[in-house]
Short mmCIF file of N, CA and C in Angstrom, two decimals:
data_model
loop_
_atom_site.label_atom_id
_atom_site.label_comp_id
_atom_site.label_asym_id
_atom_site.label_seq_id
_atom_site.Cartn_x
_atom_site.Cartn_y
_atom_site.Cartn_z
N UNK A 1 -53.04 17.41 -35.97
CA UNK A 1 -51.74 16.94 -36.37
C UNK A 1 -51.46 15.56 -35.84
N UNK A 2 -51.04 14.60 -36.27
CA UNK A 2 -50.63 13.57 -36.53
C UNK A 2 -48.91 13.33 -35.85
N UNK A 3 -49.31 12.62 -34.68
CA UNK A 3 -47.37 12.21 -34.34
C UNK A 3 -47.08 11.95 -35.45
N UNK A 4 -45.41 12.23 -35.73
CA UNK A 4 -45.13 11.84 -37.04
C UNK A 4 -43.61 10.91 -36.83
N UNK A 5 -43.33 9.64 -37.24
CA UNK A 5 -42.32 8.77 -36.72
C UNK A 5 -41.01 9.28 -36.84
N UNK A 6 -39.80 9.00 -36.24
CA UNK A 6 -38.45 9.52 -36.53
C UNK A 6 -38.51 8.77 -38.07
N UNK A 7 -37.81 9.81 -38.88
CA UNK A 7 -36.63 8.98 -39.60
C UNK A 7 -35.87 7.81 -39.09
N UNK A 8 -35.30 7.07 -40.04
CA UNK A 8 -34.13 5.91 -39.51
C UNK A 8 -33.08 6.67 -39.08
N UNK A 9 -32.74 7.60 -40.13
CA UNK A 9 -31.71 8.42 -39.49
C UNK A 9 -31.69 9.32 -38.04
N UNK A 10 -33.10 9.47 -37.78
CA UNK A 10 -32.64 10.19 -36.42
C UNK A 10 -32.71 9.39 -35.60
N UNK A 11 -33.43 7.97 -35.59
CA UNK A 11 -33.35 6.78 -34.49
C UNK A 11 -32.17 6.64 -35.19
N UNK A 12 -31.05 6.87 -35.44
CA UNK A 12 -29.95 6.22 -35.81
C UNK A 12 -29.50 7.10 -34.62
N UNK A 13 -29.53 8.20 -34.44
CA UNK A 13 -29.21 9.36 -33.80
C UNK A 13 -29.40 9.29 -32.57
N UNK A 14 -30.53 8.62 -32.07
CA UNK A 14 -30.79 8.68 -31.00
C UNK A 14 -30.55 8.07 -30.40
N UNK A 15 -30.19 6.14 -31.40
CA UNK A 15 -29.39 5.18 -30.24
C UNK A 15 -28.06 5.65 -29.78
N UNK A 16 -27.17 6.19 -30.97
CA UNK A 16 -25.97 7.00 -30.63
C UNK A 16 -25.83 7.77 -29.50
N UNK A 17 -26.52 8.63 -29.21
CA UNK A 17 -26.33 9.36 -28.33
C UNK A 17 -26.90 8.75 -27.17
N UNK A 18 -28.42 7.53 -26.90
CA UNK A 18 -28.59 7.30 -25.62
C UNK A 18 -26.95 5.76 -25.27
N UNK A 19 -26.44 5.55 -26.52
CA UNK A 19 -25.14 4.80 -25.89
C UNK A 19 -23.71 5.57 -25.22
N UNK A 20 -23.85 6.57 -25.80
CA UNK A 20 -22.65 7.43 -25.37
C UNK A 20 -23.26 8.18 -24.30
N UNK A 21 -24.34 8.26 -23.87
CA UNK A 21 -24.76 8.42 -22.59
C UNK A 21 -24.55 7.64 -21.11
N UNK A 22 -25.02 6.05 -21.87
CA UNK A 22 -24.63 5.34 -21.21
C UNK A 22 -23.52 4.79 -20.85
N UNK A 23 -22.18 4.89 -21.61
CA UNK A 23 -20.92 4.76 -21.24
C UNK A 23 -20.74 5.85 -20.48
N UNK A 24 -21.04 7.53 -20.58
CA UNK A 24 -20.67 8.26 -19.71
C UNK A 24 -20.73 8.38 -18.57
N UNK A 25 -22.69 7.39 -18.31
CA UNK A 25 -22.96 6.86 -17.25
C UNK A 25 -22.09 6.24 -16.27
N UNK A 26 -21.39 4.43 -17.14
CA UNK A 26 -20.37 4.02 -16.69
C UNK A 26 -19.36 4.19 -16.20
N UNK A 27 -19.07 5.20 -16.84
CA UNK A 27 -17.46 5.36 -16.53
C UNK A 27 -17.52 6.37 -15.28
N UNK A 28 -18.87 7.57 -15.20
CA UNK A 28 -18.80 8.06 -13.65
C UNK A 28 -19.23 7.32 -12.83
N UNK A 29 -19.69 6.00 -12.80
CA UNK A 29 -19.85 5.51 -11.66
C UNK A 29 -18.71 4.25 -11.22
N UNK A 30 -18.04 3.96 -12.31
CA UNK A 30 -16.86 3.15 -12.06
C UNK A 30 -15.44 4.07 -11.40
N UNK A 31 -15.74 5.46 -11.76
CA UNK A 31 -14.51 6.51 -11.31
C UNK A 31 -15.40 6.99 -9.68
N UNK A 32 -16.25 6.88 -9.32
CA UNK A 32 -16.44 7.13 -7.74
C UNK A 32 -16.27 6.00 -7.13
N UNK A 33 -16.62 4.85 -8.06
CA UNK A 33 -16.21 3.66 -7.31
C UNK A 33 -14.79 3.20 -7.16
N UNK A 34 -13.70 3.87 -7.77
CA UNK A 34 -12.82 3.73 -7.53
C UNK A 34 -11.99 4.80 -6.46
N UNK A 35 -12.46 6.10 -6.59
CA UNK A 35 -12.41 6.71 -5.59
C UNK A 35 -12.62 6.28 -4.33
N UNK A 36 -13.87 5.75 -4.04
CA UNK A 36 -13.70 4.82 -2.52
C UNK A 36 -12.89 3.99 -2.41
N UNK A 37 -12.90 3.01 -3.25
CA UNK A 37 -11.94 2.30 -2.68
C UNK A 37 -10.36 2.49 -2.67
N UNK A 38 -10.16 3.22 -3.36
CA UNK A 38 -8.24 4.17 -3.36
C UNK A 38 -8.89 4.53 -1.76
N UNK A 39 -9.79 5.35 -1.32
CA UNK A 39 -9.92 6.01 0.02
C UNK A 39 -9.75 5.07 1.13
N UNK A 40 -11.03 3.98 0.75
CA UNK A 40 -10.34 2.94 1.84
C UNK A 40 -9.21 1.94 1.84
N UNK A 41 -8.77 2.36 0.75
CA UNK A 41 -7.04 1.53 0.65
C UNK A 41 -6.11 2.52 1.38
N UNK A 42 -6.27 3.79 1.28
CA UNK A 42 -5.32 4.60 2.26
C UNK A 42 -5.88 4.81 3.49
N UNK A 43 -6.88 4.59 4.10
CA UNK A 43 -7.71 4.46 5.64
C UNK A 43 -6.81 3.55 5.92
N UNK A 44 -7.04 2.33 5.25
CA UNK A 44 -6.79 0.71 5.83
C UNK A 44 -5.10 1.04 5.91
N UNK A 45 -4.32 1.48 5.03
CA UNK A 45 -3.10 1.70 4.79
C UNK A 45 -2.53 2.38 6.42
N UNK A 46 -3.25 3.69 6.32
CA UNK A 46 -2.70 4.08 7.83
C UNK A 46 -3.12 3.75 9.16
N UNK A 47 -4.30 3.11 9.35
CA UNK A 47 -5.04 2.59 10.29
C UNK A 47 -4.01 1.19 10.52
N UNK A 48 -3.53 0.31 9.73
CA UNK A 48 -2.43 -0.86 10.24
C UNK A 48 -0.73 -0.45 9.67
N UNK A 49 -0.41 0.81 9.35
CA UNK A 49 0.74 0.62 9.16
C UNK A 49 1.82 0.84 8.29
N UNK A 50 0.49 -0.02 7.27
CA UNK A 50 1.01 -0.53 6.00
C UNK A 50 1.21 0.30 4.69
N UNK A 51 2.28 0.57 4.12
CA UNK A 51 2.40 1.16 3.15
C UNK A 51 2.50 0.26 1.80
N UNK A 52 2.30 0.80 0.22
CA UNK A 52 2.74 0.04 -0.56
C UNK A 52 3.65 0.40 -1.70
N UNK A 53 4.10 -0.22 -2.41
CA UNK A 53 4.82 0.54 -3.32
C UNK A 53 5.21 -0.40 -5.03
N UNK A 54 5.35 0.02 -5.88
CA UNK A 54 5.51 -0.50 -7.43
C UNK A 54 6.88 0.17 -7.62
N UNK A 55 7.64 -0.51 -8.32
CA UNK A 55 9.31 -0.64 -8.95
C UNK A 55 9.52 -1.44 -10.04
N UNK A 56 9.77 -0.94 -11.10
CA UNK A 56 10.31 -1.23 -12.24
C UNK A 56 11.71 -1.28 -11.85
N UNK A 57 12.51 -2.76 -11.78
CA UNK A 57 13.56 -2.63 -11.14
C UNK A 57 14.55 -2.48 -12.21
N UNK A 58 14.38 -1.88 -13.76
CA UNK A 58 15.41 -1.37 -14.19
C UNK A 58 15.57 0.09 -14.82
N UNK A 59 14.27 0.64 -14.25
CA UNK A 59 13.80 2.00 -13.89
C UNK A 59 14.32 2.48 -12.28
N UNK A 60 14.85 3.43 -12.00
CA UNK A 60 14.67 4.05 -10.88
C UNK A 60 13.38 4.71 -9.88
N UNK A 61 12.53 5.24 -10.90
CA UNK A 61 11.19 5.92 -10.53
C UNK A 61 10.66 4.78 -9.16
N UNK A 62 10.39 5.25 -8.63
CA UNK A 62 9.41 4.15 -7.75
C UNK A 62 7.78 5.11 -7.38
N UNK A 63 7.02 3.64 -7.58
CA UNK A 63 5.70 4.26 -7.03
C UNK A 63 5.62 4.25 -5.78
N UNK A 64 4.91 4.78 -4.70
CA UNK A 64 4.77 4.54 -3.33
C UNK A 64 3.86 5.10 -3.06
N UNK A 65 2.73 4.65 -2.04
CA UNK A 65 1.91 5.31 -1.24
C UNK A 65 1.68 6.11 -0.33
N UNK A 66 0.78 7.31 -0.43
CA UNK A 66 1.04 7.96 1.02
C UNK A 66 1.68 7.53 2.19
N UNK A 67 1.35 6.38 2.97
CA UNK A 67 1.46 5.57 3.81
C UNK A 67 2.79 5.07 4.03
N UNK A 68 3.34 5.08 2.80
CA UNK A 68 5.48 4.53 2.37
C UNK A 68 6.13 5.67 2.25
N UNK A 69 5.15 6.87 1.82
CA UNK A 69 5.97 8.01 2.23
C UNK A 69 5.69 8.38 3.61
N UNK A 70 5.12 8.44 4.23
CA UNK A 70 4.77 8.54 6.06
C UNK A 70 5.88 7.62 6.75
N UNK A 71 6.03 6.83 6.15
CA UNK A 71 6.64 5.25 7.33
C UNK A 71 8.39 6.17 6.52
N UNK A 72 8.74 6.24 5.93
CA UNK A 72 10.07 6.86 5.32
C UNK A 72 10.39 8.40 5.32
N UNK A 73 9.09 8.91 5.62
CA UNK A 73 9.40 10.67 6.50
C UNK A 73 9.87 11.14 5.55
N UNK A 74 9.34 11.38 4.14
CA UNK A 74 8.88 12.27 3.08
C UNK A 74 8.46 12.30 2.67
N UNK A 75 7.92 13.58 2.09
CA UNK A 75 6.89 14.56 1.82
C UNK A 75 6.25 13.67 0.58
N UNK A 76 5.04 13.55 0.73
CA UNK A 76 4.46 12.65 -0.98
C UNK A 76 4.81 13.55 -1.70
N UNK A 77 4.33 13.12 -2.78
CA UNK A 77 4.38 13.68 -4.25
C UNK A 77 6.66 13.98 -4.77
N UNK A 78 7.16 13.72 -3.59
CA UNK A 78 8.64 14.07 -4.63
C UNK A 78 8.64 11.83 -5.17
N UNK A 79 10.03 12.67 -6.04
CA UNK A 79 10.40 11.60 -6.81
C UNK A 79 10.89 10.22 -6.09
N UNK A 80 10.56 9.49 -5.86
CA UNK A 80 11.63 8.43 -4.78
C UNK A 80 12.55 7.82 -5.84
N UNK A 81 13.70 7.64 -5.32
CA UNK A 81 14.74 6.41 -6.18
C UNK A 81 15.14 5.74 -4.92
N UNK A 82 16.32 4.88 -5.94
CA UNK A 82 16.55 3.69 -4.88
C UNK A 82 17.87 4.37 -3.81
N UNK A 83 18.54 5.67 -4.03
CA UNK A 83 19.48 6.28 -3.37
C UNK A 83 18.53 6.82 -2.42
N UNK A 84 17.35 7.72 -2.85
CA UNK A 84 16.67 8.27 -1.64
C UNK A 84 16.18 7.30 -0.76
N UNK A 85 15.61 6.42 -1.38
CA UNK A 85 15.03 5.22 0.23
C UNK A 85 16.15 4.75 0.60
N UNK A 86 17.61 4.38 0.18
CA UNK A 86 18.38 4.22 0.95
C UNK A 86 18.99 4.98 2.22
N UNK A 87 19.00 6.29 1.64
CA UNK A 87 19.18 7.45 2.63
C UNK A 87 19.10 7.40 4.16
N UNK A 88 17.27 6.90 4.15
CA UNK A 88 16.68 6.33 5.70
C UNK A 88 17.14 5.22 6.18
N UNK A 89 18.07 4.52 5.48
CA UNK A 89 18.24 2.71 5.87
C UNK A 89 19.34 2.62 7.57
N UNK A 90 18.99 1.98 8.20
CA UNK A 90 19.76 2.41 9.18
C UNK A 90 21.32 1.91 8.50
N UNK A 91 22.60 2.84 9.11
CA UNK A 91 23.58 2.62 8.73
C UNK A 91 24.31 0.84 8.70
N UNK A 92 23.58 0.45 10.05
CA UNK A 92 24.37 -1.15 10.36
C UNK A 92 23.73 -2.19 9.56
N UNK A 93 22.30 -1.22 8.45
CA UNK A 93 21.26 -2.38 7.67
C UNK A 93 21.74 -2.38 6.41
N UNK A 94 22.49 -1.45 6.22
CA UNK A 94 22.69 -0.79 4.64
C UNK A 94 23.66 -1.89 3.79
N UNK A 95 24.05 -2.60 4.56
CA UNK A 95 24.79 -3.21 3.76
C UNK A 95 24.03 -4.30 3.30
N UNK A 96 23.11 -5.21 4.08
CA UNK A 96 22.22 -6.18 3.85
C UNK A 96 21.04 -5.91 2.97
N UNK A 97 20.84 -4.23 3.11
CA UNK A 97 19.65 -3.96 2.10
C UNK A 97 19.96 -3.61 0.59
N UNK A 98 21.60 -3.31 0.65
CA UNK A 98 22.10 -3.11 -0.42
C UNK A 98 22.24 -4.62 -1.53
N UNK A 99 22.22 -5.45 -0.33
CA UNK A 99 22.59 -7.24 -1.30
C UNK A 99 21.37 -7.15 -1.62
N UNK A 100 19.88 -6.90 -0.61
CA UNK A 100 19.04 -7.21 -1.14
C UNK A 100 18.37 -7.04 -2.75
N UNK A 101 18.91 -5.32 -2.50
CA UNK A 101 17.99 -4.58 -4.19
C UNK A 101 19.05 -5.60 -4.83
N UNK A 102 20.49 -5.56 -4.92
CA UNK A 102 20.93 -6.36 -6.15
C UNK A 102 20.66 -7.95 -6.71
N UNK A 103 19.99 -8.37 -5.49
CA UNK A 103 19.25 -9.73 -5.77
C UNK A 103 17.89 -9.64 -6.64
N UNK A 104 17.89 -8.18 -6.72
CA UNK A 104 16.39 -8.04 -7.20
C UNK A 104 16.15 -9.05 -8.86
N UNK A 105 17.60 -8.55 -9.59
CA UNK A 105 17.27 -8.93 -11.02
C UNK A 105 17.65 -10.36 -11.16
N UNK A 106 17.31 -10.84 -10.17
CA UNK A 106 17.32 -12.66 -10.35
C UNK A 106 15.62 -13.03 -9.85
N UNK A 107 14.76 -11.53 -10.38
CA UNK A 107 13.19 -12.11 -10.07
C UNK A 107 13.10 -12.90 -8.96
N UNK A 108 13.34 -12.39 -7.91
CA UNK A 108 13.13 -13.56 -6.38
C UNK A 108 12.13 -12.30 -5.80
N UNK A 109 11.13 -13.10 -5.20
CA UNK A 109 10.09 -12.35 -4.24
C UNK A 109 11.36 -12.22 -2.67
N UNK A 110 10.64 -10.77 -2.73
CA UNK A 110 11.38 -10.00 -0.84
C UNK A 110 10.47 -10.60 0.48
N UNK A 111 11.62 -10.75 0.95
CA UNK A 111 10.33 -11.10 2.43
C UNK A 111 11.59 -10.60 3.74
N UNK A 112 11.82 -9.36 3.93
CA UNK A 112 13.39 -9.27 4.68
C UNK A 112 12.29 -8.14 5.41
N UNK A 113 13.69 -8.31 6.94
CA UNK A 113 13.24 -6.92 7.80
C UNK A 113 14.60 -5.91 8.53
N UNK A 114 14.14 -4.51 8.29
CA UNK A 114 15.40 -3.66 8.37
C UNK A 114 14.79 -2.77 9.41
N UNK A 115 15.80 -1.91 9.40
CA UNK A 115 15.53 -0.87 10.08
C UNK A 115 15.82 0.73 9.78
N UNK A 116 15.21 1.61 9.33
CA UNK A 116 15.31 2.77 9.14
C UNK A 116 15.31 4.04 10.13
N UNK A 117 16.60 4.47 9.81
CA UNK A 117 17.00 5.72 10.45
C UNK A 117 16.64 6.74 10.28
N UNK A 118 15.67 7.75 11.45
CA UNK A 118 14.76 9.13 10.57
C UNK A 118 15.60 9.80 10.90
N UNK A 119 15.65 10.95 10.58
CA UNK A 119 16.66 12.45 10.68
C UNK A 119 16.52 12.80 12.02
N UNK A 120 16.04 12.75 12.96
CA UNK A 120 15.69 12.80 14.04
C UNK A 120 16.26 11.98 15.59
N UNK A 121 16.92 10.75 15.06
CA UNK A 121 17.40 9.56 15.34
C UNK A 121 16.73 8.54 15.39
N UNK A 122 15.34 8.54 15.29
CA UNK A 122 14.33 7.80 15.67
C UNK A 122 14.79 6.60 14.50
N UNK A 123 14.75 5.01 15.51
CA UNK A 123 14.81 4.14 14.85
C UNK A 123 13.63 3.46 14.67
N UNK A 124 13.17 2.85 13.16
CA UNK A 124 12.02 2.41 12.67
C UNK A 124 12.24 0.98 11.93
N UNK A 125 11.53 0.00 12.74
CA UNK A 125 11.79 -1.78 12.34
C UNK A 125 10.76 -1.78 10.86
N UNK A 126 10.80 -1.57 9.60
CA UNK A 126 9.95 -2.46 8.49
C UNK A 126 10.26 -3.70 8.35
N UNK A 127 8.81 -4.26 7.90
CA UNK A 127 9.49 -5.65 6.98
C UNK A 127 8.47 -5.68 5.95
N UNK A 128 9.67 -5.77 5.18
CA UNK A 128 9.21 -5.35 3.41
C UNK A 128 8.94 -6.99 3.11
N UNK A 129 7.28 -6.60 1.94
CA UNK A 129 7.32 -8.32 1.67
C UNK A 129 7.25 -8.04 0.21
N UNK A 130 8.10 -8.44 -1.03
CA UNK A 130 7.47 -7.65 -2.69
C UNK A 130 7.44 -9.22 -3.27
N UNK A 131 6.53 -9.03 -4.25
CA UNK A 131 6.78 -10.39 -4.79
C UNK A 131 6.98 -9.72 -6.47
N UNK A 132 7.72 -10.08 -7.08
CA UNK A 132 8.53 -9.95 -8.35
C UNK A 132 7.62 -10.73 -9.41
N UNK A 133 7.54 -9.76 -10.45
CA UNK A 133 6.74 -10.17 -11.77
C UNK A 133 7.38 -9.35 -12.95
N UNK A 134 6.95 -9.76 -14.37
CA UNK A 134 7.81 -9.41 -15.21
C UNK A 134 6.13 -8.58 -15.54
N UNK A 135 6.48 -7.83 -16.66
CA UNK A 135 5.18 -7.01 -17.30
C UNK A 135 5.00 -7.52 -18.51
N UNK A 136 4.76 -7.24 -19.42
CA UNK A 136 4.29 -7.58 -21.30
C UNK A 136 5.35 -7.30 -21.85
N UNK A 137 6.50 -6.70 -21.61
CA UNK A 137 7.80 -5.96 -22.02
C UNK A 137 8.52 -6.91 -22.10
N UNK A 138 8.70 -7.55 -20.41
CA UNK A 138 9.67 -8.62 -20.02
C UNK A 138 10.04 -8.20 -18.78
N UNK A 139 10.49 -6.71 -18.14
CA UNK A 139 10.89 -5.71 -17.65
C UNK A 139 10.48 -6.40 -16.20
N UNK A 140 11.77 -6.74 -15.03
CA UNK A 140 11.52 -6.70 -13.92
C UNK A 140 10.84 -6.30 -13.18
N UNK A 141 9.38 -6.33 -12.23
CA UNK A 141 9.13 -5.39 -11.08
C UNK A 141 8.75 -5.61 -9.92
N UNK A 142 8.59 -4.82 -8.85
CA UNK A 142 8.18 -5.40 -7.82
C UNK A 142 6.89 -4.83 -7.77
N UNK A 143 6.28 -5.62 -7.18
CA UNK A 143 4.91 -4.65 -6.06
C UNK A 143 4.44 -5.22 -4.68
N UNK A 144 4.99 -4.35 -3.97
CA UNK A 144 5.17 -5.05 -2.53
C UNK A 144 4.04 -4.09 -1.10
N UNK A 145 3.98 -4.47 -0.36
CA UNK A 145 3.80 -4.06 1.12
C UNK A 145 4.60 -4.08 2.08
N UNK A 146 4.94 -3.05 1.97
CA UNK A 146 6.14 -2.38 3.56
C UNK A 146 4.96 -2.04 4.71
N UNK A 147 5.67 -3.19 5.65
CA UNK A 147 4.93 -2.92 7.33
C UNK A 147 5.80 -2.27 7.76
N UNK A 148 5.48 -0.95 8.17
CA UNK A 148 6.04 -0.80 9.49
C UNK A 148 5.33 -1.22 10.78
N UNK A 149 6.87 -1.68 11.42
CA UNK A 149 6.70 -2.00 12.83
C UNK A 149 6.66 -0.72 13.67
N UNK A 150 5.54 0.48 13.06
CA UNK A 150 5.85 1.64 13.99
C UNK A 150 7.08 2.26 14.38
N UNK A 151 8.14 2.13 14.39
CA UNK A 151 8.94 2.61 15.21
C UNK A 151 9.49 1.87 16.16
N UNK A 152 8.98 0.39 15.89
CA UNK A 152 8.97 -0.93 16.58
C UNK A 152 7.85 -1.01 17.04
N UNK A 153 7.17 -0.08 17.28
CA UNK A 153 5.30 0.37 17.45
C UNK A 153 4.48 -0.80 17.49
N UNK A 154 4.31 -1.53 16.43
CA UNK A 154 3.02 -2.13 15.98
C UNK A 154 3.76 -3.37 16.28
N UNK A 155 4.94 -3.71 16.52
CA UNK A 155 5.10 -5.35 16.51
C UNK A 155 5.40 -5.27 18.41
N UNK A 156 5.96 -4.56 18.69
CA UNK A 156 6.01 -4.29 20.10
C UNK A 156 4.39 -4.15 21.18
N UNK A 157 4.01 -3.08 20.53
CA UNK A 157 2.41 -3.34 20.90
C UNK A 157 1.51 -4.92 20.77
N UNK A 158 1.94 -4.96 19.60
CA UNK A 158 1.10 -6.59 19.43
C UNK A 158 1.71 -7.53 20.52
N UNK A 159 2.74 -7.38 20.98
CA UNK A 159 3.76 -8.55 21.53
C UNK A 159 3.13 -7.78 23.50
N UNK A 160 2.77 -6.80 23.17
CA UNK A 160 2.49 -6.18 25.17
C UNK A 160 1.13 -6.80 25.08
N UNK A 161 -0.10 -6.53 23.81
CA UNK A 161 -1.15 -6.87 23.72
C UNK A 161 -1.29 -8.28 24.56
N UNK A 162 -0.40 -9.40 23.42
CA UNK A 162 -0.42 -10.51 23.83
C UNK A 162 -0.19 -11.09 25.68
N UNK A 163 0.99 -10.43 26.02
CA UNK A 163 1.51 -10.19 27.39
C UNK A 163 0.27 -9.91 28.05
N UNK A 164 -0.57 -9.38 27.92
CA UNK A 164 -1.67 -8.48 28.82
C UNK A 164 -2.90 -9.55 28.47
N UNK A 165 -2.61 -9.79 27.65
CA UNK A 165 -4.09 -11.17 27.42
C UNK A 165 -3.92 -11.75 28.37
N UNK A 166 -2.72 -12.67 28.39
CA UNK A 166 -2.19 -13.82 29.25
C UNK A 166 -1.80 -13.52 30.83
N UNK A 167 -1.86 -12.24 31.33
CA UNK A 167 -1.52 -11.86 32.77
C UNK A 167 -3.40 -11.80 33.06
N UNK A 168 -4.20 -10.84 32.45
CA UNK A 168 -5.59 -10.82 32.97
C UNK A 168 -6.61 -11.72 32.39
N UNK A 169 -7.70 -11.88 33.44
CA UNK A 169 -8.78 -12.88 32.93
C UNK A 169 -9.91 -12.40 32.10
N UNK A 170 -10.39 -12.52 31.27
CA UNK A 170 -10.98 -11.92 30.64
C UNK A 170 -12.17 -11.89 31.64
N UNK A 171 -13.15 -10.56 31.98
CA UNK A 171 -14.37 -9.94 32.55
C UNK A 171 -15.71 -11.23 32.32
N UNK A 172 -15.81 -11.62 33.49
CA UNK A 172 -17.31 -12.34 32.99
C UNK A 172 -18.21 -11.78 32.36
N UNK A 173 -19.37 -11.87 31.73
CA UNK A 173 -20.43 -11.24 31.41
C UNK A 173 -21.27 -12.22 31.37
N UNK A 174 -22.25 -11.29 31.77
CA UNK A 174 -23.71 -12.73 32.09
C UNK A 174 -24.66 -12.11 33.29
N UNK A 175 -25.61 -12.85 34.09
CA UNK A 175 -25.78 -12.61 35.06
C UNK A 175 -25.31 -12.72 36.25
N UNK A 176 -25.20 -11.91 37.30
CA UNK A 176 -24.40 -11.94 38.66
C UNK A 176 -24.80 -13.43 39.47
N UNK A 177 -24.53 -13.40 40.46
CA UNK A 177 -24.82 -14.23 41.41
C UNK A 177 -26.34 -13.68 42.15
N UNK A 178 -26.85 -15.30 42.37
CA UNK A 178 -28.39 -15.44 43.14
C UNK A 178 -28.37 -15.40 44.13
N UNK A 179 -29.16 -14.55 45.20
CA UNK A 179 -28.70 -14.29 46.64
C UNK A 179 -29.47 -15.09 47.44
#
């Protein structure tokens, strides 16, 4: 017996299917590759602090990150609006954070720092930085990075860090002394 050649039609068949192979290829290795890096965007996220978050500022919905729900002490996955993140705002900030959102729809990038009140009493320094863009719509939004300062944590620490540089000498290293 004699190999016998495909038809055109089944090499028609066969590029078909080794291309839709190869996109299937693609697309699982572009979806693990995005999996890591969402992973090390929330490592990096809680390892400095930093939370992030997306707002359609004439939508209520807000997006937020694990990390913005941690620094604001609720539970991921509920709905955030702009009444619930107010909720945490400390009472003596609320009025300044209140001018802020309404400055929102004059498209100005945020660069402000407040302080949030947890249920607990615990007071918490952020400073929110969003910079404002319109979408294909027209439609206001933000997408920003909220630092927390820990609890005053991370800007307080950085500020003892510094303190402690400047009181000790840094350790020689090298060889000792020749006797």
């Amino acid at each position: 017996r004699n190999p016998a050649t495909p038809s055109p039609h089944v090499q028609e068949l066969v590029a078909q299917i080794t291309h839709i192979a190869s996109i299937a290829i693609d697309r699982a290795r572009n979806e693990a590759a995005l999996q890591r890096s969402e992973a090390f965007l929330a490592q990096a996220q809680k390892l400095s602090l930093t939370g992030s978050f997306g707002w359609t500022v004439d939508e209520d919905p807000h997006f937020w990150s694990d990390e913005t729900f941690r620094i604001f002490g609720y539970d991921p996955g509920i709905p955030i609006t702009v009444r619930l993140a107010l909720q945490r705002v400390h009472p003596q900030d609320l009025d300044f954070v209140r001018q802020v959102i309404a400055r929102t729809n004059e498209a100005r990038d945020i660069d402000v720092e407040y302080r949030l009140m947890m249920p607990d009493g615990t007071v918490k320094h952020v400073h929110v930085v969003a910079q404002a863009s319109r979408d294909q719509h027209g439609r206001l939004g933000l997408v920003d990075r909220r630092r927390l300062a820990g609890g005053a944590l991370a800007v307080e620490a950085r500020r003892d860090l510094g303190r402690l540089a400047r009181r000790r000498r840094p350790a020689r290293v090298g060889r000792g002394r020749r006797r």
